[in-house]
Amino acid sequence: MQPFATRVSRFTNINPSKLQSQFYSTIPPRYYFYYIDLQGKLFCIEQNYQKLPTGPTFLKDSKFLDFFFRQIKVNNLKVNEDWPYISPCGKEMNFIRAVDKPIVFHSIIENQNSVNLVYASNLTIPFNPNEIRVSKEGKFYHPSTICKYGLIKSSLALQLADHFKYKDTNDNNDNNDNNDNNDNN
């Protein structure tokens, strides 16, 4: 069977692609709401999007995850501004909240010529150990393409931590130590 637009165009002088674009431009966009946890798992939140997900209901399809995460951008729309990230998909707009960062690196892959961090399902980014940052809370972050830094999943951070050499940023001079002692009095 021929597509609807092609069948209609046989009886009218309307270009089928123009008819389809006019038809789809009248359909309002659909909004979906997603939540990303500290492990990088993606949850679709019900219509009452204030309720956070419970139970093992995260999305697992690797093709969908890679597509979804590849599309993530900062939400610059004037809609649902309390959802800081979006992932557009055709006429659908997916709004995203993350516990910390929308990108969570969950594993590391070592090839012959490179070492890459993995996020989403199979998306990778080159691993640069010199660029890792550690927060005051002890969370590890690595530069990301979507946001300035992506979170390194805690189990992966523990694996990596054994291989790092840490610099003490307070080793500037002995005077700083004396000043710290005076402040305690």
PDB file of C-alpha atoms in Angstrom:
ATOM      1  CA  MET A   1       0.000   0.000   0.000  1.00  0.00           C
ATOM      2  CA  GLN A   2       1.229   3.485  -0.839  1.00  0.00           C
ATOM      3  CA  PRO A   3       1.834   6.055   1.920  1.00  0.00           C
ATOM      4  CA  PHE A   4      -1.125   8.337   2.620  1.00  0.00           C
ATOM      5  CA  ALA A   5       0.627  11.461   1.293  1.00  0.00           C
ATOM      6  CA  THR A   6       1.430   9.730  -2.022  1.00  0.00           C
ATOM      7  CA  ARG A   7      -2.162   8.475  -2.420  1.00  0.00           C
ATOM      8  CA  VAL A   8      -3.568  11.971  -1.748  1.00  0.00           C
ATOM      9  CA  SER A   9      -1.129  13.632  -4.143  1.00  0.00           C
ATOM     10  CA  ARG A  10      -2.484  11.553  -7.025  1.00  0.00           C
ATOM     11  CA  PHE A  11      -5.808  13.380  -6.643  1.00  0.00           C
ATOM     12  CA  THR A  12      -4.409  16.829  -5.894  1.00  0.00           C
ATOM     13  CA  ASN A  13      -1.619  19.069  -7.116  1.00  0.00           C
ATOM     14  CA  ILE A  14       0.099  19.023  -3.691  1.00  0.00           C
ATOM     15  CA  ASN A  15       3.673  17.812  -3.363  1.00  0.00           C
ATOM     16  CA  PRO A  16       3.655  14.699  -1.076  1.00  0.00           C
ATOM     17  CA  SER A  17       6.625  15.904   1.003  1.00  0.00           C
ATOM     18  CA  LYS A  18       4.924  19.297   1.512  1.00  0.00           C
ATOM     19  CA  LEU A  19       1.717  17.551   2.594  1.00  0.00           C
ATOM     20  CA  GLN A  20       3.617  15.417   5.108  1.00  0.00           C
ATOM     21  CA  SER A  21       5.457  18.418   6.550  1.00  0.00           C
ATOM     22  CA  GLN A  22       2.172  20.327   6.890  1.00  0.00           C
ATOM     23  CA  PHE A  23       0.582  17.316   8.600  1.00  0.00           C
ATOM     24  CA  TYR A  24       3.456  16.815  11.059  1.00  0.00           C
ATOM     25  CA  SER A  25       3.748  20.533  11.825  1.00  0.00           C
ATOM     26  CA  THR A  26       0.207  20.459  13.242  1.00  0.00           C
ATOM     27  CA  ILE A  27       1.002  17.674  15.721  1.00  0.00           C
ATOM     28  CA  PRO A  28       1.987  19.115  19.112  1.00  0.00           C
ATOM     29  CA  PRO A  29       5.302  17.864  20.530  1.00  0.00           C
ATOM     30  CA  ARG A  30       5.185  15.104  23.116  1.00  0.00           C
ATOM     31  CA  TYR A  31       7.140  15.581  26.314  1.00  0.00           C
ATOM     32  CA  TYR A  32       8.798  12.806  28.275  1.00  0.00           C
ATOM     33  CA  PHE A  33      10.703  13.095  31.536  1.00  0.00           C
ATOM     34  CA  TYR A  34      13.793  11.123  32.495  1.00  0.00           C
ATOM     35  CA  TYR A  35      16.008  10.785  35.536  1.00  0.00           C
ATOM     36  CA  ILE A  36      19.685   9.693  35.589  1.00  0.00           C
ATOM     37  CA  ASP A  37      21.006   8.200  38.829  1.00  0.00           C
ATOM     38  CA  LEU A  38      24.574   8.084  40.199  1.00  0.00           C
ATOM     39  CA  GLN A  39      25.224   4.820  38.338  1.00  0.00           C
ATOM     40  CA  GLY A  40      24.236   6.322  34.972  1.00  0.00           C
ATOM     41  CA  LYS A  41      20.967   4.391  34.772  1.00  0.00           C
ATOM     42  CA  LEU A  42      18.156   6.093  32.852  1.00  0.00           C
ATOM     43  CA  PHE A  43      14.622   6.013  34.260  1.00  0.00           C
ATOM     44  CA  CYS A  44      11.474   7.189  32.497  1.00  0.00           C
ATOM     45  CA  ILE A  45       9.336   9.056  35.012  1.00  0.00           C
ATOM     46  CA  GLU A  46       5.554   8.744  34.985  1.00  0.00           C
ATOM     47  CA  GLN A  47       3.252  11.596  33.955  1.00  0.00           C
ATOM     48  CA  ASN A  48       3.403  12.836  37.536  1.00  0.00           C
ATOM     49  CA  TYR A  49       7.052  13.684  36.948  1.00  0.00           C
ATOM     50  CA  GLN A  50       7.649  14.888  40.501  1.00  0.00           C
ATOM     51  CA  LYS A  51       7.622  11.261  41.653  1.00  0.00           C
ATOM     52  CA  LEU A  52      11.071   9.671  41.375  1.00  0.00           C
ATOM     53  CA  PRO A  53      11.348   6.108  40.104  1.00  0.00           C
ATOM     54  CA  THR A  54      11.339   3.169  42.462  1.00  0.00           C
ATOM     55  CA  GLY A  55      12.438  -0.361  41.754  1.00  0.00           C
ATOM     56  CA  PRO A  56      14.436  -1.776  38.846  1.00  0.00           C
ATOM     57  CA  THR A  57      12.626   0.089  36.066  1.00  0.00           C
ATOM     58  CA  PHE A  58      15.598   1.667  34.318  1.00  0.00           C
ATOM     59  CA  LEU A  59      15.908   1.471  30.539  1.00  0.00           C
ATOM     60  CA  LYS A  60      18.334  -1.107  29.150  1.00  0.00           C
ATOM     61  CA  ASP A  61      18.082  -1.146  25.335  1.00  0.00           C
ATOM     62  CA  SER A  62      21.615  -0.322  24.156  1.00  0.00           C
ATOM     63  CA  LYS A  63      20.585   1.263  20.811  1.00  0.00           C
ATOM     64  CA  PHE A  64      18.064   3.514  22.549  1.00  0.00           C
ATOM     65  CA  LEU A  65      20.522   4.484  25.301  1.00  0.00           C
ATOM     66  CA  ASP A  66      23.285   5.381  22.851  1.00  0.00           C
ATOM     67  CA  PHE A  67      20.881   7.435  20.705  1.00  0.00           C
ATOM     68  CA  PHE A  68      19.360   9.147  23.752  1.00  0.00           C
ATOM     69  CA  PHE A  69      22.714  10.087  25.318  1.00  0.00           C
ATOM     70  CA  ARG A  70      24.203  11.197  21.990  1.00  0.00           C
ATOM     71  CA  GLN A  71      21.374  13.772  21.707  1.00  0.00           C
ATOM     72  CA  ILE A  72      21.707  15.297  25.210  1.00  0.00           C
ATOM     73  CA  LYS A  73      22.018  19.088  25.309  1.00  0.00           C
ATOM     74  CA  VAL A  74      21.589  21.831  27.873  1.00  0.00           C
ATOM     75  CA  ASN A  75      17.933  22.895  28.121  1.00  0.00           C
ATOM     76  CA  ASN A  76      17.829  26.380  26.594  1.00  0.00           C
ATOM     77  CA  LEU A  77      14.118  26.130  25.861  1.00  0.00           C
ATOM     78  CA  LYS A  78      11.627  28.265  27.725  1.00  0.00           C
ATOM     79  CA  VAL A  79       9.735  25.095  28.691  1.00  0.00           C
ATOM     80  CA  ASN A  80      10.283  22.969  31.814  1.00  0.00           C
ATOM     81  CA  GLU A  81      13.309  24.996  32.836  1.00  0.00           C
ATOM     82  CA  ASP A  82      13.632  23.009  36.074  1.00  0.00           C
ATOM     83  CA  TRP A  83      14.822  20.098  33.908  1.00  0.00           C
ATOM     84  CA  PRO A  84      18.386  21.202  33.023  1.00  0.00           C
ATOM     85  CA  TYR A  85      18.993  18.874  30.046  1.00  0.00           C
ATOM     86  CA  ILE A  86      17.073  17.734  26.980  1.00  0.00           C
ATOM     87  CA  SER A  87      17.411  14.952  24.433  1.00  0.00           C
ATOM     88  CA  PRO A  88      15.388  15.845  21.308  1.00  0.00           C
ATOM     89  CA  CYS A  89      13.957  13.013  19.233  1.00  0.00           C
ATOM     90  CA  GLY A  90      11.915  14.128  16.224  1.00  0.00           C
ATOM     91  CA  LYS A  91       8.685  15.683  17.493  1.00  0.00           C
ATOM     92  CA  GLU A  92       9.370  14.397  20.998  1.00  0.00           C
ATOM     93  CA  MET A  93      11.269  16.338  23.620  1.00  0.00           C
ATOM     94  CA  ASN A  94      12.852  14.381  26.432  1.00  0.00           C
ATOM     95  CA  PHE A  95      13.558  16.412  29.564  1.00  0.00           C
ATOM     96  CA  ILE A  96      16.289  15.151  31.880  1.00  0.00           C
ATOM     97  CA  ARG A  97      17.307  15.543  35.497  1.00  0.00           C
ATOM     98  CA  ALA A  98      20.403  13.935  36.939  1.00  0.00           C
ATOM     99  CA  VAL A  99      21.347  13.310  40.545  1.00  0.00           C
ATOM    100  CA  ASP A 100      24.770  14.739  39.696  1.00  0.00           C
ATOM    101  CA  LYS A 101      25.749  14.842  35.997  1.00  0.00           C
ATOM    102  CA  PRO A 102      23.904  13.559  32.907  1.00  0.00           C
ATOM    103  CA  ILE A 103      27.003  11.650  31.808  1.00  0.00           C
ATOM    104  CA  VAL A 104      28.191   8.844  34.082  1.00  0.00           C
ATOM    105  CA  PHE A 105      31.227   6.861  32.994  1.00  0.00           C
ATOM    106  CA  HIS A 106      30.645   3.253  34.048  1.00  0.00           C
ATOM    107  CA  SER A 107      33.574   1.323  32.616  1.00  0.00           C
ATOM    108  CA  ILE A 108      36.910   1.617  30.894  1.00  0.00           C
ATOM    109  CA  ILE A 109      38.069  -0.067  27.674  1.00  0.00           C
ATOM    110  CA  GLU A 110      41.729  -0.554  26.846  1.00  0.00           C
ATOM    111  CA  ASN A 111      42.608  -1.094  23.184  1.00  0.00           C
ATOM    112  CA  GLN A 112      46.045  -1.417  21.618  1.00  0.00           C
ATOM    113  CA  ASN A 113      46.302   2.313  20.903  1.00  0.00           C
ATOM    114  CA  SER A 114      43.885   3.946  23.329  1.00  0.00           C
ATOM    115  CA  VAL A 115      42.087   3.884  26.637  1.00  0.00           C
ATOM    116  CA  ASN A 116      38.453   5.041  26.642  1.00  0.00           C
ATOM    117  CA  LEU A 117      35.789   5.698  29.245  1.00  0.00           C
ATOM    118  CA  VAL A 118      32.353   4.254  28.438  1.00  0.00           C
ATOM    119  CA  TYR A 119      28.992   5.926  29.109  1.00  0.00           C
ATOM    120  CA  ALA A 120      25.373   5.247  28.067  1.00  0.00           C
ATOM    121  CA  SER A 121      25.651   1.727  26.666  1.00  0.00           C
ATOM    122  CA  ASN A 122      28.591   1.772  24.268  1.00  0.00           C
ATOM    123  CA  LEU A 123      29.537   5.432  23.745  1.00  0.00           C
ATOM    124  CA  THR A 124      33.175   6.234  24.494  1.00  0.00           C
ATOM    125  CA  ILE A 125      35.408   9.193  25.146  1.00  0.00           C
ATOM    126  CA  PRO A 126      39.242   9.144  25.315  1.00  0.00           C
ATOM    127  CA  PHE A 127      40.462   8.728  28.882  1.00  0.00           C
ATOM    128  CA  ASN A 128      42.932  11.332  30.100  1.00  0.00           C
ATOM    129  CA  PRO A 129      43.965  10.618  33.717  1.00  0.00           C
ATOM    130  CA  ASN A 130      45.571  14.062  34.035  1.00  0.00           C
ATOM    131  CA  GLU A 131      42.150  15.690  33.561  1.00  0.00           C
ATOM    132  CA  ILE A 132      40.392  13.878  36.414  1.00  0.00           C
ATOM    133  CA  ARG A 133      39.040  16.101  39.169  1.00  0.00           C
ATOM    134  CA  VAL A 134      38.007  15.028  42.657  1.00  0.00           C
ATOM    135  CA  SER A 135      35.237  16.874  44.496  1.00  0.00           C
ATOM    136  CA  LYS A 136      35.251  17.659  48.224  1.00  0.00           C
ATOM    137  CA  GLU A 137      32.832  14.743  48.622  1.00  0.00           C
ATOM    138  CA  GLY A 138      35.338  12.393  46.973  1.00  0.00           C
ATOM    139  CA  LYS A 139      33.537  11.999  43.629  1.00  0.00           C
ATOM    140  CA  PHE A 140      35.695  11.624  40.528  1.00  0.00           C
ATOM    141  CA  TYR A 141      34.962  13.624  37.363  1.00  0.00           C
ATOM    142  CA  HIS A 142      36.373  13.469  33.832  1.00  0.00           C
ATOM    143  CA  PRO A 143      35.858  15.975  30.969  1.00  0.00           C
ATOM    144  CA  SER A 144      32.814  15.264  28.839  1.00  0.00           C
ATOM    145  CA  THR A 145      31.488  16.471  25.507  1.00  0.00           C
ATOM    146  CA  ILE A 146      28.007  17.291  26.816  1.00  0.00           C
ATOM    147  CA  CYS A 147      28.700  18.975  30.111  1.00  0.00           C
ATOM    148  CA  LYS A 148      32.065  20.243  31.276  1.00  0.00           C
ATOM    149  CA  TYR A 149      32.651  17.131  33.401  1.00  0.00           C
ATOM    150  CA  GLY A 150      30.960  13.756  33.601  1.00  0.00           C
ATOM    151  CA  LEU A 151      30.799  11.701  36.785  1.00  0.00           C
ATOM    152  CA  ILE A 152      32.912   8.572  37.113  1.00  0.00           C
ATOM    153  CA  LYS A 153      30.765   5.825  38.646  1.00  0.00           C
ATOM    154  CA  SER A 154      31.871   5.025  42.204  1.00  0.00           C
ATOM    155  CA  SER A 155      32.884   1.411  41.485  1.00  0.00           C
ATOM    156  CA  LEU A 156      35.041   2.549  38.541  1.00  0.00           C
ATOM    157  CA  ALA A 157      36.498   5.406  40.627  1.00  0.00           C
ATOM    158  CA  LEU A 158      37.592   2.865  43.245  1.00  0.00           C
ATOM    159  CA  GLN A 159      39.380   0.831  40.569  1.00  0.00           C
ATOM    160  CA  LEU A 160      41.106   3.918  39.183  1.00  0.00           C
ATOM    161  CA  ALA A 161      42.012   5.435  42.563  1.00  0.00           C
ATOM    162  CA  ASP A 162      44.655   2.794  43.248  1.00  0.00           C
ATOM    163  CA  HIS A 163      46.626   3.970  40.194  1.00  0.00           C
ATOM    164  CA  PHE A 164      46.646   7.696  40.944  1.00  0.00           C
ATOM    165  CA  LYS A 165      49.292   9.844  42.555  1.00  0.00           C
ATOM    166  CA  TYR A 166      47.740  12.684  44.508  1.00  0.00           C
ATOM    167  CA  LYS A 167      49.121  16.193  44.874  1.00  0.00           C
ATOM    168  CA  ASP A 168      48.595  17.994  48.145  1.00  0.00           C
ATOM    169  CA  THR A 169      47.496  21.494  47.190  1.00  0.00           C
ATOM    170  CA  ASN A 170      48.375  22.784  50.683  1.00  0.00           C
ATOM    171  CA  ASP A 171      52.143  22.174  50.279  1.00  0.00           C
ATOM    172  CA  ASN A 172      52.870  25.748  49.144  1.00  0.00           C
ATOM    173  CA  ASN A 173      55.128  26.731  52.049  1.00  0.00           C
ATOM    174  CA  ASP A 174      55.628  26.324  55.781  1.00  0.00           C
ATOM    175  CA  ASN A 175      53.950  29.656  56.563  1.00  0.00           C
ATOM    176  CA  ASN A 176      50.551  28.250  55.607  1.00  0.00           C
ATOM    177  CA  ASP A 177      50.935  25.502  58.224  1.00  0.00           C
ATOM    178  CA  ASN A 178      51.741  28.091  60.905  1.00  0.00           C
ATOM    179  CA  ASN A 179      48.746  30.205  59.931  1.00  0.00           C
ATOM    180  CA  ASP A 180      46.452  27.169  60.157  1.00  0.00           C
ATOM    181  CA  ASN A 181      47.698  26.414  63.670  1.00  0.00           C
ATOM    182  CA  ASN A 182      47.089  30.005  64.774  1.00  0.00           C
ATOM    183  CA  ASP A 183      43.504  29.859  63.515  1.00  0.00           C
ATOM    184  CA  ASN A 184      42.741  26.892  65.774  1.00  0.00           C
ATOM    185  CA  ASN A 185      43.574  28.831  68.972  1.00  0.00           C
TER     186      ASN A 185
END
